[in-house]
mmCIF file of C-alpha atoms in Angstrom:
data_model
loop_
_atom_site.group_PDB
_atom_site.id
_atom_site.type_symbol
_atom_site.label_atom_id
_atom_site.label_comp_id
_atom_site.label_asym_id
_atom_site.label_seq_id
_atom_site.Cartn_x
_atom_site.Cartn_y
_atom_site.Cartn_z
ATOM 1 C CA MET A 6 -0.316 -0.085 -0.005
ATOM 2 C CA ASN A 7 0.987 3.047 -0.864
ATOM 3 C CA ARG A 8 1.947 6.021 1.121
ATOM 4 C CA ALA A 9 -1.110 8.152 -1.329
ATOM 5 C CA SER A 10 -3.543 5.643 -0.621
ATOM 6 C CA LEU A 11 -3.367 6.020 3.165
ATOM 7 C CA TYR A 12 -4.980 9.551 2.335
ATOM 8 C CA ILE A 13 -7.548 9.040 0.340
ATOM 9 C CA PRO A 14 -10.139 8.091 4.141
ATOM 10 C CA LEU A 15 -8.739 11.395 5.018
ATOM 11 C CA GLY A 16 -10.512 12.875 2.203
ATOM 12 C CA ILE A 17 -14.140 11.394 2.617
ATOM 13 C CA PHE A 18 -13.872 12.246 5.627
ATOM 14 C CA LEU A 19 -13.002 16.194 4.848
ATOM 15 C CA LEU A 20 -15.190 15.847 1.862
ATOM 16 C CA VAL A 21 -18.388 14.793 3.789
ATOM 17 C CA VAL A 22 -17.652 17.045 7.299
ATOM 18 C CA ALA A 23 -18.096 19.926 4.451
ATOM 19 C CA PHE A 24 -21.499 18.895 3.670
ATOM 20 C CA GLY A 25 -22.511 18.651 6.546
ATOM 21 C CA TYR A 26 -21.449 21.730 7.065
ATOM 22 C CA ALA A 27 -22.995 23.549 4.439
ATOM 23 C CA GLY A 28 -25.530 21.321 4.925
ATOM 24 C CA PHE A 29 -26.641 23.107 8.732
ATOM 25 C CA LYS A 30 -25.939 26.371 7.763
ATOM 26 C CA LEU A 31 -29.419 26.339 6.210
ATOM 27 C CA ASN A 32 -30.712 28.806 8.576
ATOM 28 C CA ASP A 33 -34.541 28.065 8.212
ATOM 29 C CA PRO A 34 -35.922 24.638 6.724
ATOM 30 C CA HIS A 35 -38.850 26.219 5.809
ATOM 31 C CA GLN A 36 -36.199 28.495 2.876
ATOM 32 C CA LEU A 37 -35.230 25.328 0.439
ATOM 33 C CA PRO A 38 -33.696 25.879 -2.403
ATOM 34 C CA SER A 39 -36.345 25.946 -5.693
ATOM 35 C CA ALA A 40 -35.441 25.506 -9.138
ATOM 36 C CA LEU A 41 -38.969 27.967 -9.905
ATOM 37 C CA LEU A 42 -37.829 31.121 -8.592
ATOM 38 C CA ASP A 43 -38.140 33.285 -11.094
ATOM 39 C CA LYS A 44 -39.102 31.451 -12.754
ATOM 40 C CA PRO A 45 -42.611 31.078 -14.960
ATOM 41 C CA PHE A 46 -45.040 28.980 -12.887
ATOM 42 C CA PRO A 47 -45.598 25.216 -14.505
ATOM 43 C CA GLU A 48 -47.466 24.904 -17.583
ATOM 44 C CA PHE A 49 -50.759 22.113 -15.765
ATOM 45 C CA ARG A 50 -54.174 21.576 -16.893
ATOM 46 C CA ALA A 51 -56.433 20.062 -13.641
ATOM 47 C CA PRO A 52 -59.704 19.841 -12.682
ATOM 48 C CA LEU A 53 -61.607 21.714 -10.393
ATOM 49 C CA LEU A 54 -62.930 20.914 -6.782
ATOM 50 C CA ALA A 55 -65.875 22.559 -6.462
ATOM 51 C CA ASP A 56 -66.503 20.273 -10.706
ATOM 52 C CA ALA A 57 -63.758 17.766 -11.823
ATOM 53 C CA SER A 58 -65.662 18.218 -16.056
ATOM 54 C CA GLN A 59 -64.050 21.521 -15.529
ATOM 55 C CA ILE A 60 -60.276 21.116 -16.407
ATOM 56 C CA VAL A 61 -57.999 24.569 -15.607
ATOM 57 C CA ASP A 62 -54.229 25.488 -16.830
ATOM 58 C CA ARG A 63 -51.962 27.876 -16.161
ATOM 59 C CA ALA A 64 -54.456 31.101 -17.298
ATOM 60 C CA ALA A 65 -56.300 30.595 -14.100
ATOM 61 C CA LEU A 66 -53.589 32.182 -12.906
ATOM 62 C CA LEU A 67 -52.457 35.291 -14.695
ATOM 63 C CA GLY A 68 -53.180 39.485 -14.481
ATOM 64 C CA GLU A 69 -52.620 39.694 -10.952
ATOM 65 C CA PRO A 70 -50.747 38.076 -8.058
ATOM 66 C CA VAL A 71 -51.851 34.869 -7.181
ATOM 67 C CA LEU A 72 -50.882 32.872 -3.519
ATOM 68 C CA VAL A 73 -50.955 29.109 -4.378
ATOM 69 C CA ASN A 74 -50.924 27.216 -1.193
ATOM 70 C CA VAL A 75 -51.077 22.894 -1.446
ATOM 71 C CA TRP A 76 -52.758 21.921 1.269
ATOM 72 C CA ALA A 77 -54.717 18.217 2.274
ATOM 73 C CA THR A 78 -57.121 17.294 4.506
ATOM 74 C CA TRP A 79 -54.292 14.613 6.112
ATOM 75 C CA CYS A 80 -52.291 17.185 6.803
ATOM 76 C CA PRO A 81 -51.751 18.745 10.625
ATOM 77 C CA THR A 82 -50.067 21.539 9.959
ATOM 78 C CA CYS A 83 -53.211 22.545 6.709
ATOM 79 C CA LYS A 84 -55.692 23.100 9.832
ATOM 80 C CA ALA A 85 -53.236 25.503 11.785
ATOM 81 C CA GLU A 86 -52.236 27.078 8.982
ATOM 82 C CA HIS A 87 -56.598 27.550 8.293
ATOM 83 C CA ALA A 88 -57.587 29.902 10.595
ATOM 84 C CA GLU A 89 -53.749 32.305 8.761
ATOM 85 C CA LEU A 90 -55.398 31.883 5.604
ATOM 86 C CA MET A 91 -58.804 33.076 6.280
ATOM 87 C CA ARG A 92 -58.501 36.061 7.814
ATOM 88 C CA ILE A 93 -56.139 36.383 4.481
ATOM 89 C CA ALA A 94 -59.581 36.080 1.729
ATOM 90 C CA ARG A 95 -61.009 38.183 4.886
ATOM 91 C CA GLN A 96 -58.336 41.460 5.714
ATOM 92 C CA THR A 97 -56.879 42.034 2.077
ATOM 93 C CA ASP A 98 -57.828 40.824 -2.341
ATOM 94 C CA LEU A 99 -55.107 39.169 -2.406
ATOM 95 C CA ARG A 100 -56.059 36.249 -4.847
ATOM 96 C CA MET A 101 -55.765 32.612 -3.804
ATOM 97 C CA VAL A 102 -55.572 28.941 -4.817
ATOM 98 C CA GLY A 103 -56.204 25.969 -3.321
ATOM 99 C CA ILE A 104 -54.049 22.459 -4.716
ATOM 100 C CA VAL A 105 -55.827 19.527 -3.127
ATOM 101 C CA TYR A 106 -52.334 17.532 -2.564
ATOM 102 C CA LYS A 107 -53.228 13.692 -2.999
ATOM 103 C CA ASP A 108 -56.338 13.564 -0.995
ATOM 104 C CA ARG A 109 -59.545 12.666 -2.313
ATOM 105 C CA ALA A 110 -61.962 15.675 -3.438
ATOM 106 C CA GLU A 111 -65.266 14.243 -1.571
ATOM 107 C CA LEU A 112 -62.776 14.699 1.925
ATOM 108 C CA ALA A 113 -61.412 18.366 0.316
ATOM 109 C CA GLN A 114 -64.878 19.709 0.286
ATOM 110 C CA ARG A 115 -66.074 18.242 3.339
ATOM 111 C CA TRP A 116 -62.610 20.301 5.490
ATOM 112 C CA LEU A 117 -63.256 23.201 2.744
ATOM 113 C CA ASP A 118 -67.389 23.027 4.109
ATOM 114 C CA ASP A 119 -66.449 22.651 7.930
ATOM 115 C CA TYR A 120 -63.389 25.250 8.387
ATOM 116 C CA GLY A 121 -64.551 27.760 5.419
ATOM 117 C CA ASN A 122 -63.160 28.136 2.381
ATOM 118 C CA PRO A 123 -60.099 31.430 1.785
ATOM 119 C CA TYR A 124 -59.620 29.927 -2.095
ATOM 120 C CA ASP A 125 -60.051 31.576 -5.299
ATOM 121 C CA LEU A 126 -60.177 28.556 -6.531
ATOM 122 C CA VAL A 127 -58.602 25.034 -5.662
ATOM 123 C CA LEU A 128 -57.587 22.580 -7.469
ATOM 124 C CA LEU A 129 -57.116 18.865 -7.290
ATOM 125 C CA ASP A 130 -53.957 17.363 -7.709
ATOM 126 C CA SER A 131 -54.887 13.641 -6.794
ATOM 127 C CA ASP A 132 -52.062 11.546 -8.164
ATOM 128 C CA GLY A 133 -49.864 14.054 -6.927
ATOM 129 C CA ALA A 134 -49.082 15.299 -10.683
ATOM 130 C CA LEU A 135 -49.049 18.801 -10.332
ATOM 131 C CA GLY A 136 -46.657 18.958 -6.840
ATOM 132 C CA VAL A 137 -44.241 16.658 -8.896
ATOM 133 C CA GLU A 138 -44.337 19.328 -11.595
ATOM 134 C CA LEU A 139 -43.456 22.514 -8.356
ATOM 135 C CA GLY A 140 -41.565 19.938 -6.949
ATOM 136 C CA VAL A 141 -44.041 19.740 -3.699
ATOM 137 C CA TYR A 142 -42.392 18.040 -0.274
ATOM 138 C CA GLY A 143 -44.396 17.590 1.267
ATOM 139 C CA ALA A 144 -48.283 19.781 2.378
ATOM 140 C CA PRO A 145 -48.723 22.753 3.079
ATOM 141 C CA GLU A 146 -46.061 24.827 0.284
ATOM 142 C CA THR A 147 -47.429 27.966 -0.515
ATOM 143 C CA PHE A 148 -46.190 30.257 -4.223
ATOM 144 C CA LEU A 149 -46.335 33.947 -5.196
ATOM 145 C CA LEU A 150 -47.103 34.354 -7.960
ATOM 146 C CA ASP A 151 -47.199 38.309 -9.813
ATOM 147 C CA ALA A 152 -49.726 39.064 -12.011
ATOM 148 C CA GLN A 153 -47.236 37.336 -15.397
ATOM 149 C CA GLY A 154 -47.265 33.842 -13.759
ATOM 150 C CA THR A 155 -44.066 34.246 -12.622
ATOM 151 C CA ILE A 156 -43.042 31.945 -9.103
ATOM 152 C CA ILE A 157 -41.254 34.815 -6.611
ATOM 153 C CA TYR A 158 -41.474 33.598 -3.648
ATOM 154 C CA LYS A 159 -41.257 29.010 -1.916
ATOM 155 C CA ARG A 160 -42.435 28.636 2.147
ATOM 156 C CA VAL A 161 -42.355 25.082 2.634
ATOM 157 C CA GLY A 162 -44.699 24.816 5.953
ATOM 158 C CA ASP A 163 -48.034 26.943 7.001
ATOM 159 C CA VAL A 164 -48.746 30.661 6.205
ATOM 160 C CA ASN A 165 -48.787 31.713 10.038
ATOM 161 C CA PRO A 166 -49.351 35.498 11.298
ATOM 162 C CA ARG A 167 -45.080 35.969 11.508
ATOM 163 C CA ILE A 168 -44.568 34.179 8.074
ATOM 164 C CA TRP A 169 -46.953 36.841 6.863
ATOM 165 C CA ARG A 170 -45.568 39.959 8.528
ATOM 166 C CA ASP A 171 -42.296 39.279 7.867
ATOM 167 C CA GLU A 172 -42.382 37.439 4.128
ATOM 168 C CA LEU A 173 -45.018 37.607 2.083
ATOM 169 C CA ALA A 174 -46.682 41.338 3.146
ATOM 170 C CA PRO A 175 -44.061 43.315 2.602
ATOM 171 C CA ARG A 176 -43.904 40.810 -0.967
ATOM 172 C CA LEU A 177 -47.132 41.996 -1.236
ATOM 173 C CA ALA A 178 -46.079 45.234 -1.267
ATOM 174 C CA MET A 179 -44.254 45.575 -3.702
ATOM 175 C CA LEU A 180 -47.171 44.113 -6.412
ATOM 176 C CA GLU A 181 -49.664 46.713 -5.132
ATOM 177 C CA VAL A 182 -51.542 44.338 -3.803
ATOM 178 C CA ASN A 183 -53.708 46.173 -1.312
ATOM 179 C CA LEU A 184 -53.925 44.322 2.198
ATOM 180 C CA ASP A 185 -56.378 46.179 3.887
ATOM 181 C CA ALA A 186 -59.150 44.933 2.175
ATOM 182 C CA ASP A 187 -60.785 44.231 5.219
ATOM 183 C CA VAL A 188 -63.629 42.363 3.088
ATOM 184 C CA PRO A 189 -66.431 41.838 5.227
ATOM 185 C CA ALA A 190 -66.978 37.334 5.745
ATOM 186 C CA GLY A 191 -69.023 35.737 3.568
ATOM 187 C CA ASP A 192 -68.182 38.004 0.283
#
Protein backbone atom coordinates (compact mmCIF):
# COMPACT_ATOMS: atom_id res chain seq x y z
CA MET A 1 0.00 0.00 0.00
CA ASN A 2 1.51 3.32 -1.00
CA ARG A 3 1.56 6.46 1.11
CA ALA A 4 -0.98 8.36 -1.06
CA SER A 5 -3.71 5.76 -0.44
CA LEU A 6 -3.52 6.53 3.29
CA TYR A 7 -4.90 10.01 2.60
CA ILE A 8 -8.00 8.77 0.74
CA PRO A 9 -10.03 8.06 3.93
CA LEU A 10 -9.00 11.44 5.33
CA GLY A 11 -10.11 13.17 2.11
CA ILE A 12 -13.47 11.38 2.18
CA PHE A 13 -13.94 12.33 5.84
CA LEU A 14 -13.18 16.00 5.13
CA LEU A 15 -15.60 15.99 2.19
CA VAL A 16 -18.39 14.57 4.38
CA VAL A 17 -17.67 17.19 7.06
CA ALA A 18 -17.78 19.98 4.44
CA PHE A 19 -21.16 18.83 3.09
CA GLY A 20 -22.50 18.48 6.63
CA TYR A 21 -21.35 21.97 7.52
CA ALA A 22 -22.96 23.41 4.39
CA GLY A 23 -26.22 21.64 5.23
CA PHE A 24 -26.27 23.02 8.76
CA LYS A 25 -25.78 26.53 7.42
CA LEU A 26 -29.35 26.47 6.08
CA ASN A 27 -30.81 28.89 8.60
CA ASP A 28 -34.44 28.03 8.00
CA PRO A 29 -35.48 24.55 6.89
CA HIS A 30 -38.67 26.09 5.49
CA GLN A 31 -36.58 28.11 3.04
CA LEU A 32 -35.58 25.16 0.90
CA PRO A 33 -34.13 26.19 -2.43
CA SER A 34 -36.46 25.89 -5.37
CA ALA A 35 -35.46 25.57 -8.99
CA LEU A 36 -38.71 27.35 -9.87
CA LEU A 37 -37.97 30.68 -8.17
CA ASP A 38 -38.00 33.51 -10.70
CA LYS A 39 -39.41 31.13 -13.31
CA PRO A 40 -42.94 30.80 -14.71
CA PHE A 41 -45.41 28.62 -12.83
CA PRO A 42 -45.39 25.30 -14.71
CA GLU A 43 -47.94 24.53 -17.38
CA PHE A 44 -50.66 22.27 -15.98
CA ARG A 45 -54.21 21.06 -16.42
CA ALA A 46 -56.19 20.24 -13.28
CA PRO A 47 -59.87 19.79 -12.44
CA LEU A 48 -61.71 22.12 -10.10
CA LEU A 49 -62.63 20.56 -6.77
CA ALA A 50 -66.21 21.86 -7.00
CA ASP A 51 -66.71 20.57 -10.55
CA ALA A 52 -64.22 17.99 -11.83
CA SER A 53 -65.57 18.41 -15.38
CA GLN A 54 -64.09 21.93 -15.44
CA ILE A 55 -60.37 21.83 -16.25
CA VAL A 56 -58.15 24.79 -15.32
CA ASP A 57 -54.74 25.59 -16.74
CA ARG A 58 -51.92 28.04 -16.05
CA ALA A 59 -53.79 30.89 -17.76
CA ALA A 60 -56.18 30.98 -14.77
CA LEU A 61 -53.26 32.17 -12.60
CA LEU A 62 -52.32 35.17 -14.74
CA GLY A 63 -53.30 38.82 -14.59
CA GLU A 64 -52.79 39.61 -10.91
CA PRO A 65 -50.62 38.36 -8.05
CA VAL A 66 -51.76 35.00 -6.70
CA LEU A 67 -50.99 33.03 -3.56
CA VAL A 68 -51.03 29.30 -4.43
CA ASN A 69 -51.38 27.07 -1.36
CA VAL A 70 -50.80 23.31 -1.56
CA TRP A 71 -52.76 21.55 1.20
CA ALA A 72 -54.42 18.28 2.21
CA THR A 73 -56.92 17.07 4.79
CA TRP A 74 -54.40 14.52 6.11
CA CYS A 75 -51.96 17.33 6.94
CA PRO A 76 -52.10 18.57 10.56
CA THR A 77 -50.01 21.65 9.73
CA CYS A 78 -52.54 22.57 7.03
CA LYS A 79 -55.25 22.67 9.67
CA ALA A 80 -53.03 24.87 11.85
CA GLU A 81 -52.49 27.37 9.01
CA HIS A 82 -56.11 27.42 7.84
CA ALA A 83 -57.25 30.16 10.22
CA GLU A 84 -54.47 32.45 8.95
CA LEU A 85 -55.48 31.78 5.34
CA MET A 86 -59.08 32.64 6.25
CA ARG A 87 -57.89 35.89 7.88
CA ILE A 88 -55.83 36.78 4.80
CA ALA A 89 -58.81 36.12 2.52
CA ARG A 90 -61.06 38.22 4.74
CA GLN A 91 -58.72 41.18 5.18
CA THR A 92 -57.04 41.51 1.78
CA ASP A 93 -57.95 41.43 -1.88
CA LEU A 94 -55.21 38.88 -2.57
CA ARG A 95 -56.30 36.19 -5.00
CA MET A 96 -55.77 32.72 -3.50
CA VAL A 97 -55.72 29.34 -5.22
CA GLY A 98 -55.71 26.09 -3.28
CA ILE A 99 -54.29 22.85 -4.62
CA VAL A 100 -55.63 19.76 -2.88
CA TYR A 101 -52.57 17.50 -2.83
CA LYS A 102 -52.80 13.68 -2.88
CA ASP A 103 -56.23 13.69 -1.26
CA ARG A 104 -59.80 12.70 -2.03
CA ALA A 105 -62.22 15.28 -3.39
CA GLU A 106 -65.01 14.45 -0.94
CA LEU A 107 -62.70 14.85 2.08
CA ALA A 108 -61.38 18.16 0.77
CA GLN A 109 -64.88 19.49 0.09
CA ARG A 110 -66.03 18.48 3.59
CA TRP A 111 -62.94 20.24 5.06
CA LEU A 112 -63.81 23.48 3.26
CA ASP A 113 -67.46 23.19 4.28
CA ASP A 114 -66.44 22.70 7.93
CA TYR A 115 -63.58 25.21 8.24
CA GLY A 116 -64.36 27.75 5.51
CA ASN A 117 -62.97 28.33 2.05
CA PRO A 118 -60.35 31.07 1.69
CA TYR A 119 -59.67 30.20 -1.96
CA ASP A 120 -60.93 31.79 -5.15
CA LEU A 121 -60.20 28.51 -6.98
CA VAL A 122 -59.54 25.04 -5.58
CA LEU A 123 -57.73 22.60 -7.86
CA LEU A 124 -57.60 18.85 -7.34
CA ASP A 125 -54.21 17.12 -7.60
CA SER A 126 -55.25 13.63 -6.47
CA ASP A 127 -52.26 11.81 -7.94
CA GLY A 128 -49.70 14.49 -7.02
CA ALA A 129 -48.62 15.10 -10.63
CA LEU A 130 -48.89 18.89 -10.31
CA GLY A 131 -47.05 18.66 -7.00
CA VAL A 132 -44.19 16.88 -8.77
CA GLU A 133 -44.03 19.69 -11.36
CA LEU A 134 -43.85 22.20 -8.50
CA GLY A 135 -41.20 20.27 -6.59
CA VAL A 136 -43.53 19.87 -3.62
CA TYR A 137 -41.94 18.12 -0.63
CA GLY A 138 -45.25 17.77 1.20
CA ALA A 139 -48.08 19.89 2.47
CA PRO A 140 -48.44 22.71 3.18
CA GLU A 141 -46.37 24.61 0.66
CA THR A 142 -47.15 28.08 -0.62
CA PHE A 143 -46.08 29.92 -3.76
CA LEU A 144 -46.44 33.61 -4.50
CA LEU A 145 -46.82 34.48 -8.18
CA ASP A 146 -46.66 37.90 -9.76
CA ALA A 147 -49.25 38.99 -12.34
CA GLN A 148 -47.26 37.32 -15.15
CA GLY A 149 -47.30 33.97 -13.34
CA THR A 150 -43.66 34.05 -12.24
CA ILE A 151 -42.91 32.37 -8.91
CA ILE A 152 -41.34 35.02 -6.71
CA TYR A 153 -41.55 33.21 -3.35
CA LYS A 154 -41.90 29.68 -2.03
CA ARG A 155 -42.68 28.64 1.55
CA VAL A 156 -42.38 25.08 2.81
CA GLY A 157 -44.49 24.85 5.96
CA ASP A 158 -47.35 26.86 7.34
CA VAL A 159 -48.25 30.45 6.62
CA ASN A 160 -48.62 31.94 10.08
CA PRO A 161 -48.89 35.55 11.32
CA ARG A 162 -45.09 35.95 11.51
CA ILE A 163 -44.55 34.60 7.98
CA TRP A 164 -47.35 36.84 6.74
CA ARG A 165 -45.88 39.95 8.41
CA ASP A 166 -42.18 39.34 7.69
CA GLU A 167 -42.15 37.51 4.36
CA LEU A 168 -45.40 37.67 2.40
CA ALA A 169 -46.83 41.13 3.18
CA PRO A 170 -43.65 43.01 2.15
CA ARG A 171 -43.53 41.14 -1.18
CA LEU A 172 -47.23 41.75 -1.77
CA ALA A 173 -46.84 45.45 -0.98
CA MET A 174 -44.16 45.63 -3.69
CA LEU A 175 -46.67 43.99 -6.05
CA GLU A 176 -49.22 46.66 -5.03
CA VAL A 177 -51.74 44.20 -3.57
CA ASN A 178 -54.25 45.88 -1.25
CA LEU A 179 -53.46 44.35 2.14
CA ASP A 180 -56.13 46.28 4.03
CA ALA A 181 -59.23 45.48 2.00
CA ASP A 182 -61.10 44.26 5.12
CA VAL A 183 -63.57 42.35 3.00
CA PRO A 184 -66.62 41.38 5.09
CA ALA A 185 -66.99 37.66 5.81
CA GLY A 186 -69.13 35.87 3.24
CA ASP A 187 -68.22 38.20 0.36
